[in-house]
Amino acid sequence: MRFFGLSAAKVLSLCAALACQVSAAPSSPASSKHVSKRDFGPVTVYTPPSTFEKERSLYGRSVVLSDKTILATSEIYDPSADPNKSFFPIFRSADQGKTWKQISQAKDQVNNWGFRYQPFLYELPAPFGGFPAGTVLLAGNSIPKDLSKTQLDLYASTDKGLSWKFVSHIAAGGKALPNNGLTPVWEPFLLLNGNQLICYYSDQRDSRYGQKMVHQVTSDLRAWGPVVDDVTYPVYDYRPGMPIVSKLPNGKYIMTYEFYGAKEGGFSVYYKISADPTKFGSATGVVLKATDGHVPVGSPYNVWSPAGGANGSIIVSASSDSDVFVNKGLGEPGSQWVRVKTNAPKAYSRSLAVGINRNTEFYIVAGGELNQGPTNKVTFTSQSI
Ligand SMILES: *[C@@H]1O[C@H](CO)[C@@H](O)[C@H](O)[C@H]1NC(C)=O
Ligand SMILES: *[C@@H]1O[C@H](CO)[C@@H](O)[C@H](O)[C@H]1NC(C)=O
C-alpha cells in the first residue's frame, strides 16, 4: 500500500474511504529515554530542488556497508526528466553519516519506464549468484510516468554504489495505484537466507485479496521461484503491506507490516515471528502495542541490533511517529515494546540501519512526508541504543 501518485485531495478521500490515519498521527507523550550526547542529526542527505513536483522526495532507504560507509537513496519527483527516465539517486557518507554526497544514479536500463517508487539497498554478506560478498543489490519499482505498469527489478553494484547493472526481473504487476481490483506489486525487500535470496513484497495480483504480502526466492539472482504467501487475511478489503524482515539471535525472524483491517484501526503496525523466513504464512500476526498503550501506524521498518542487553534490541519505526519502539525480549509473547524518543522527523517512510560502532547506534533515514513537498528532504539521524 502506498499513496503517492495521488493528489492530496485524493489521498484524503482514499484515507477517508479506508479510515486511515496517514496525516493524523497522535502526538508523542513523554518518552522513556532522552536523546544522548553522542546522538546527532537530522543531517540533510539531500534537498530536492524546488522545481521537483508533488512530494519531491519520499521513502528514504539506507545500508551500512561492510567497509562502514553508508549508502542512502529515496524516491524523487523530477518533472524535468524525460518522463520515463526517473531514477533513484545514490548518496554516500564516508564519515558515519555526518556528510553526504550523491555518487550515482540508479537508472532503469531495460524497461524504458524509469525507476519511480520504493528503492531498497542490500549488501551481499556472502558471495552469491556469481557476485562477490560486498556487492550492493538494489531492488526497486520500475513504473512508467503514466503509472500503467509496475515491475520489481534487481540491480547490482560491484563498486560500492558507483555504478549499477541490471540483473533480473523479479515480479511484474499492473497499474501503480493502491486501488482494490488493480494488480500492482510494491515495496521489495531483500534478505539472503543461506543459499537463497528472498525478495518480499506487497502484491495486489491475487483476486482473492485487495493486497497480500508474499515472497519469491532465487538461488542465482536470475531465476525467481513461485510466489509464496506470507501475510493474507480472509477479508478482501484488508491490506497487509510493507514487509521488512530481520534475523534475531535466537535463529528466528521478525517481519513487521502495516495492516489496514486491524481492529486497532488505520494501518496499525503488526508483526509475525517465524523460525523460517520462508514460512511466515503459517505464523500469526500480532499488533505492536507499546507499554504506554500506543499502537504505531503506517510504513513500519525494523532492524535488530546486538546492543542493549542479552537479546539485543529490535527497533521499529512507523510513519505515525518520530519515536521508535524497542523490544529487548526477541518480540516473544509477553515481551515489551518501549517507546524511545528520537530527533528524526516523521516520514513516509523511514528506514533503520545498524553496523557501525559495534552496533551501539542505529540510523534513521527519512525520505519526506506525504503532502509536505515544499519542506521534504532526505535526512539522516544517528542515535545510541
Ligand atoms: C513511457 O512509457 C509508457 C508505457 O510503456 C509509454 O506508453 C510511453 O510512450 C512512454 N513515453 C516515452 C516518452 O517514452
Ligand atoms: C530475552 O528474551 C526472553 C524472551 O522474551 C526473555 O524471557 C528474557 O527475559 C530476555 N532477556 C533479557 C536479558 O531481557
XYZ file of C-alpha atoms and ligand atoms in Angstrom:
413
model
C 0.000 0.000 0.000
C 1.248 3.426 -0.770
C -0.299 6.744 -1.571
C 1.995 8.731 -3.780
C 0.803 9.390 -7.274
C -2.495 10.684 -5.956
C -3.286 14.324 -5.336
C -3.553 15.474 -1.740
C -7.321 15.571 -2.097
C -7.360 12.067 -3.472
C -5.139 10.811 -0.696
C -7.518 12.337 1.821
C -10.565 10.838 0.160
C -8.824 7.486 -0.117
C -7.890 7.815 3.537
C -11.474 8.622 4.421
C -12.623 5.571 2.492
C -10.049 3.343 4.145
C -10.237 5.024 7.560
C -6.501 5.521 7.542
C -4.531 7.958 9.630
C -1.633 8.926 7.438
C -1.607 12.584 8.368
C -3.462 12.352 11.652
C -0.706 10.838 13.752
C -1.036 11.020 17.508
C 1.325 13.375 19.324
C 4.096 11.815 21.357
C 3.791 11.608 25.100
C 6.917 11.904 27.257
C 9.417 9.266 26.239
C 11.174 6.803 28.443
C 14.644 7.792 27.288
C 16.333 11.048 26.493
C 18.404 11.548 23.413
C 22.064 11.215 24.464
C 25.049 13.461 23.785
C 26.500 11.062 21.243
C 23.423 11.406 19.107
C 23.305 13.725 16.113
C 21.019 14.765 13.332
C 18.835 15.111 11.497
C 21.605 15.803 8.968
C 20.462 16.705 5.458
C 21.392 13.999 2.961
C 19.650 15.668 0.034
C 17.403 18.672 -0.524
C 15.248 18.212 -3.615
C 15.146 21.350 -5.795
C 12.002 23.481 -5.684
C 11.382 22.527 -9.321
C 10.507 18.994 -8.197
C 6.823 18.162 -8.163
C 4.393 16.740 -5.651
C 6.183 15.184 -2.699
C 9.677 15.966 -4.094
C 11.283 13.145 -2.072
C 9.877 10.181 -0.158
C 10.772 6.680 1.036
C 14.325 7.004 2.398
C 16.411 3.839 2.455
C 19.961 3.115 3.528
C 22.520 0.390 4.012
C 25.673 0.314 6.131
C 28.321 -1.430 4.038
C 30.961 -3.735 5.485
C 33.584 -1.010 4.901
C 31.490 1.226 7.214
C 30.475 3.647 4.510
C 26.735 4.291 4.354
C 24.651 4.456 1.196
C 21.242 6.082 1.077
C 18.580 6.587 -1.564
C 14.993 7.755 -1.951
C 12.213 8.309 -4.416
C 12.491 11.690 -6.148
C 9.967 13.585 -8.265
C 11.784 15.486 -11.008
C 9.321 16.679 -13.662
C 12.094 17.928 -15.947
C 13.486 14.455 -16.531
C 12.437 12.519 -19.615
C 9.082 11.141 -18.392
C 10.169 7.517 -18.386
C 13.703 8.148 -17.094
C 13.093 8.728 -13.403
C 15.877 7.230 -11.250
C 16.993 6.643 -7.683
C 19.820 8.980 -6.603
C 22.506 7.174 -4.593
C 24.152 9.102 -1.739
C 27.232 8.099 0.232
C 28.656 9.081 3.588
C 32.213 8.064 4.470
C 32.104 9.736 7.901
C 29.366 7.758 9.636
C 26.536 9.912 8.386
C 27.829 13.401 9.132
C 28.238 14.481 5.496
C 26.737 13.165 2.292
C 27.452 13.264 -1.411
C 25.483 11.997 -4.395
C 27.695 9.410 -6.086
C 25.446 7.899 -8.756
C 22.010 7.499 -10.238
C 20.443 4.066 -10.318
C 18.539 4.015 -13.615
C 16.143 1.610 -15.249
C 18.242 0.058 -18.018
C 15.720 -2.304 -19.559
C 12.064 -1.168 -19.452
C 12.224 2.464 -20.619
C 9.871 3.313 -17.740
C 12.268 4.700 -15.147
C 12.784 3.733 -11.534
C 10.000 5.532 -9.697
C 8.972 4.045 -6.353
C 10.281 2.090 -3.398
C 14.030 1.588 -3.704
C 15.756 -0.885 -1.406
C 19.505 -1.332 -0.838
C 21.186 -4.502 0.452
C 24.802 -5.655 0.719
C 25.501 -9.303 -0.026
C 27.080 -10.677 3.173
C 28.500 -13.670 1.232
C 29.312 -14.493 -2.392
C 26.095 -15.231 -4.240
C 24.846 -15.687 -7.793
C 28.288 -15.069 -9.277
C 28.773 -11.836 -7.336
C 31.344 -11.422 -4.549
C 30.485 -10.622 -0.934
C 30.149 -6.871 -0.606
C 28.156 -6.494 -3.824
C 25.402 -3.953 -3.283
C 21.992 -5.017 -4.542
C 19.238 -2.573 -5.371
C 15.627 -3.607 -5.814
C 13.030 -1.064 -6.863
C 9.764 -0.467 -8.639
C 10.141 0.464 -12.305
C 6.995 2.352 -13.347
C 6.301 4.481 -16.425
C 5.236 8.101 -15.985
C 1.632 7.176 -16.790
C 1.725 4.645 -13.912
C 0.326 1.970 -16.211
C 2.611 -0.840 -15.001
C 4.719 -1.949 -12.047
C 7.883 -4.025 -12.320
C 10.104 -5.033 -9.400
C 13.642 -5.266 -10.775
C 17.026 -6.223 -9.331
C 20.308 -4.381 -9.981
C 23.836 -4.942 -8.650
C 26.842 -2.727 -7.976
C 30.275 -4.265 -7.565
C 31.885 -0.874 -6.854
C 30.041 0.158 -3.681
C 27.254 2.025 -5.444
C 29.200 3.965 -8.078
C 27.672 2.047 -10.972
C 24.715 -0.283 -11.422
C 23.883 -3.190 -13.717
C 20.520 -4.819 -14.372
C 20.422 -8.380 -13.036
C 16.841 -9.686 -13.272
C 13.104 -9.035 -13.272
C 11.538 -10.179 -10.004
C 7.789 -9.575 -10.377
C 5.536 -7.776 -12.855
C 2.246 -6.105 -11.953
C -0.404 -3.745 -13.203
C -1.270 -0.084 -12.749
C 0.598 1.705 -9.959
C -2.353 2.799 -7.839
C -3.333 1.283 -4.479
C -6.933 0.587 -5.501
C -8.660 -2.717 -4.898
C -9.088 -4.608 -8.139
C -5.896 -3.226 -9.695
C -2.882 -5.538 -9.830
C 0.315 -3.688 -8.891
C 3.273 -5.060 -6.956
C 5.027 -2.868 -4.382
C 7.816 -2.449 -1.842
C 10.527 -5.067 -2.445
C 12.765 -6.118 0.475
C 15.759 -8.463 0.134
C 17.280 -10.961 2.571
C 19.949 -13.594 1.968
C 18.954 -16.871 3.647
C 21.685 -19.492 3.255
C 21.882 -20.352 -0.433
C 18.755 -18.397 -1.361
C 17.995 -14.709 -1.696
C 14.442 -13.860 -0.650
C 12.526 -10.925 -2.103
C 9.497 -9.996 -0.004
C 6.938 -7.620 -1.478
C 3.296 -6.463 -1.427
C 1.087 -7.976 -4.117
C -2.357 -6.968 -5.454
C -2.470 -9.578 -8.241
C -4.407 -12.273 -6.372
C -8.138 -11.697 -6.964
C -8.933 -13.131 -3.527
C -7.183 -10.255 -1.717
C -7.151 -6.469 -2.145
C -3.478 -6.830 -1.215
C -1.366 -9.555 0.349
C 2.305 -9.935 1.227
C 4.407 -12.560 -0.497
C 7.946 -13.607 -1.324
C 9.883 -15.323 -4.068
C 13.351 -16.844 -3.786
C 16.264 -17.163 -6.165
C 19.411 -19.260 -5.937
C 21.283 -17.434 -8.714
C 19.848 -13.863 -8.671
C 18.324 -14.501 -12.087
C 15.597 -17.143 -11.922
C 12.893 -16.471 -9.333
C 10.722 -19.191 -7.825
C 6.949 -19.211 -7.345
C 5.016 -16.603 -5.364
C 4.568 -17.756 -1.749
C 2.058 -16.063 0.580
C 3.416 -14.575 3.827
C 0.503 -12.488 5.081
C -3.096 -12.835 3.897
C -6.400 -12.098 5.589
C -9.744 -13.650 4.680
C -11.451 -10.255 4.262
C -10.877 -8.987 0.704
C -10.523 -5.312 1.718
C -7.807 -5.922 4.298
C -4.392 -4.735 3.176
C -1.256 -6.018 4.842
C 1.795 -4.326 3.287
C 5.388 -3.096 3.538
C 7.215 -6.277 4.572
C 10.518 -5.800 6.433
C 12.353 -8.784 7.949
C 15.239 -9.083 10.430
C 17.063 -12.116 11.773
C 17.097 -12.442 15.560
C 19.831 -14.058 17.691
C 17.568 -16.985 18.656
C 17.535 -18.036 14.999
C 14.017 -16.712 14.433
C 12.940 -13.898 12.111
C 10.649 -10.945 12.664
C 8.522 -9.475 9.885
C 6.803 -6.138 10.514
C 3.974 -4.878 8.327
C 1.229 -2.294 8.209
C -2.248 -3.737 8.394
C -5.280 -1.909 7.073
C -8.061 -4.001 8.553
C -6.517 -4.157 12.015
C -9.088 -3.910 14.786
C -6.843 -1.224 16.320
C -7.621 0.960 13.280
C -5.707 2.659 10.478
C -2.709 0.854 9.128
C -1.676 -0.417 12.572
C 1.770 -1.961 12.770
C 1.701 -5.738 13.165
C 4.429 -8.349 13.226
C 4.995 -12.052 12.804
C 7.811 -14.208 14.201
C 8.902 -17.344 12.329
C 11.751 -19.816 12.701
C 11.909 -19.996 8.899
C 11.952 -16.736 6.899
C 10.188 -18.503 4.015
C 7.309 -19.691 6.236
C 5.736 -16.537 7.649
C 2.469 -17.709 6.118
C 1.759 -20.078 9.000
C 2.724 -17.574 11.745
C 0.069 -15.399 13.401
C 0.349 -11.637 13.136
C 0.141 -9.665 16.378
C -0.276 -5.949 16.955
C 2.683 -3.872 18.098
C 1.376 -2.098 21.193
C 3.789 -0.022 23.258
C 3.821 -0.117 27.064
C 2.052 3.272 27.038
C -0.800 1.765 25.013
C 0.160 3.446 21.741
C -0.092 1.450 18.517
C 2.131 2.961 15.785
C 0.557 3.269 12.341
C 1.851 3.005 8.767
C 5.013 2.158 6.819
C 6.892 0.216 9.500
C 10.570 -0.660 9.305
C 12.563 -2.840 11.696
C 16.161 -3.653 12.471
C 17.850 -5.835 15.093
C 20.983 -4.721 16.947
C 23.061 -6.885 19.319
C 23.315 -3.847 21.629
C 21.002 -3.243 24.552
C 21.097 -6.491 26.525
C 21.343 -10.275 26.258
C 18.734 -10.401 23.475
C 19.891 -7.233 21.773
C 17.188 -4.810 20.605
C 14.509 -4.960 17.953
C 13.860 -1.385 16.840
C 10.695 -0.487 14.914
C 9.871 2.781 13.146
C 6.477 3.791 11.709
C 5.233 6.799 9.792
C 2.913 7.892 12.618
C 5.751 8.698 14.995
C 9.119 10.369 15.327
C 9.723 7.954 18.210
C 10.769 4.340 17.682
C 9.604 1.233 19.566
C 12.200 -1.066 21.123
C 11.788 -4.682 22.223
C 14.522 -6.411 24.268
C 12.683 -9.719 24.531
C 13.034 -11.002 20.940
C 9.435 -9.996 20.213
C 8.245 -13.088 22.100
C 4.774 -13.146 23.678
C 4.823 -11.037 26.837
C 7.888 -9.019 25.807
C 7.527 -5.246 25.937
C 7.659 -2.578 23.262
C 9.034 0.593 24.783
C 8.694 3.979 23.126
C 12.054 5.721 22.667
C 12.390 9.341 21.614
C 14.387 10.248 18.500
C 15.372 13.529 16.856
C 14.385 12.206 13.422
C 11.391 13.631 11.578
C 8.362 11.504 10.860
C 8.294 10.348 7.253
C 6.640 8.255 4.570
C 8.769 6.449 5.013
C 11.892 5.824 7.089
C 14.464 3.059 7.133
C 16.602 1.840 10.017
C 20.165 0.525 9.904
C 22.962 -0.542 12.241
C 26.527 -1.698 11.655
C 28.981 0.949 12.898
C 30.496 1.393 16.377
C 29.749 -2.197 17.405
C 26.076 -1.706 16.540
C 25.592 0.549 19.561
C 23.907 3.154 17.372
C 21.023 2.995 14.958
C 20.439 5.229 11.986
C 17.202 6.625 10.633
C 16.999 7.751 7.018
C 13.772 9.646 6.384
C 12.577 10.466 2.891
C 9.953 13.142 3.499
C 6.295 13.293 4.481
C 3.134 12.918 2.421
C 1.580 16.256 1.430
C 4.688 18.175 2.586
C 6.501 18.540 -0.754
C 7.962 22.044 -0.226
C 9.691 21.076 3.037
C 10.555 17.485 2.195
C 14.175 16.370 2.131
C 16.155 13.232 2.837
C 17.681 13.218 6.328
C 19.949 11.012 8.432
C 19.738 10.774 12.217
C 22.110 8.775 14.443
C 21.116 7.616 17.877
C 22.733 5.436 20.516
C 20.874 2.342 21.671
C 6.537 5.867 -21.408
O 6.080 4.538 -21.142
C 4.728 4.333 -21.485
C 4.338 2.936 -21.007
O 5.163 1.942 -21.571
C 4.556 4.516 -22.997
O 3.203 4.360 -23.323
C 5.033 5.902 -23.375
O 5.011 6.030 -24.766
C 6.451 6.149 -22.883
N 6.838 7.518 -23.147
C 8.045 7.839 -23.646
C 8.289 9.300 -23.844
O 8.907 7.007 -23.901
C 15.321 -12.299 26.437
O 14.086 -12.641 25.846
C 13.356 -13.646 26.518
C 12.109 -13.945 25.672
O 11.261 -12.808 25.630
C 13.023 -13.181 27.926
O 12.377 -14.236 28.607
C 14.276 -12.770 28.647
O 13.926 -12.204 29.900
C 15.057 -11.747 27.820
N 16.335 -11.440 28.482
C 16.662 -10.201 28.819
C 18.006 -10.023 29.465
O 15.933 -9.242 28.619
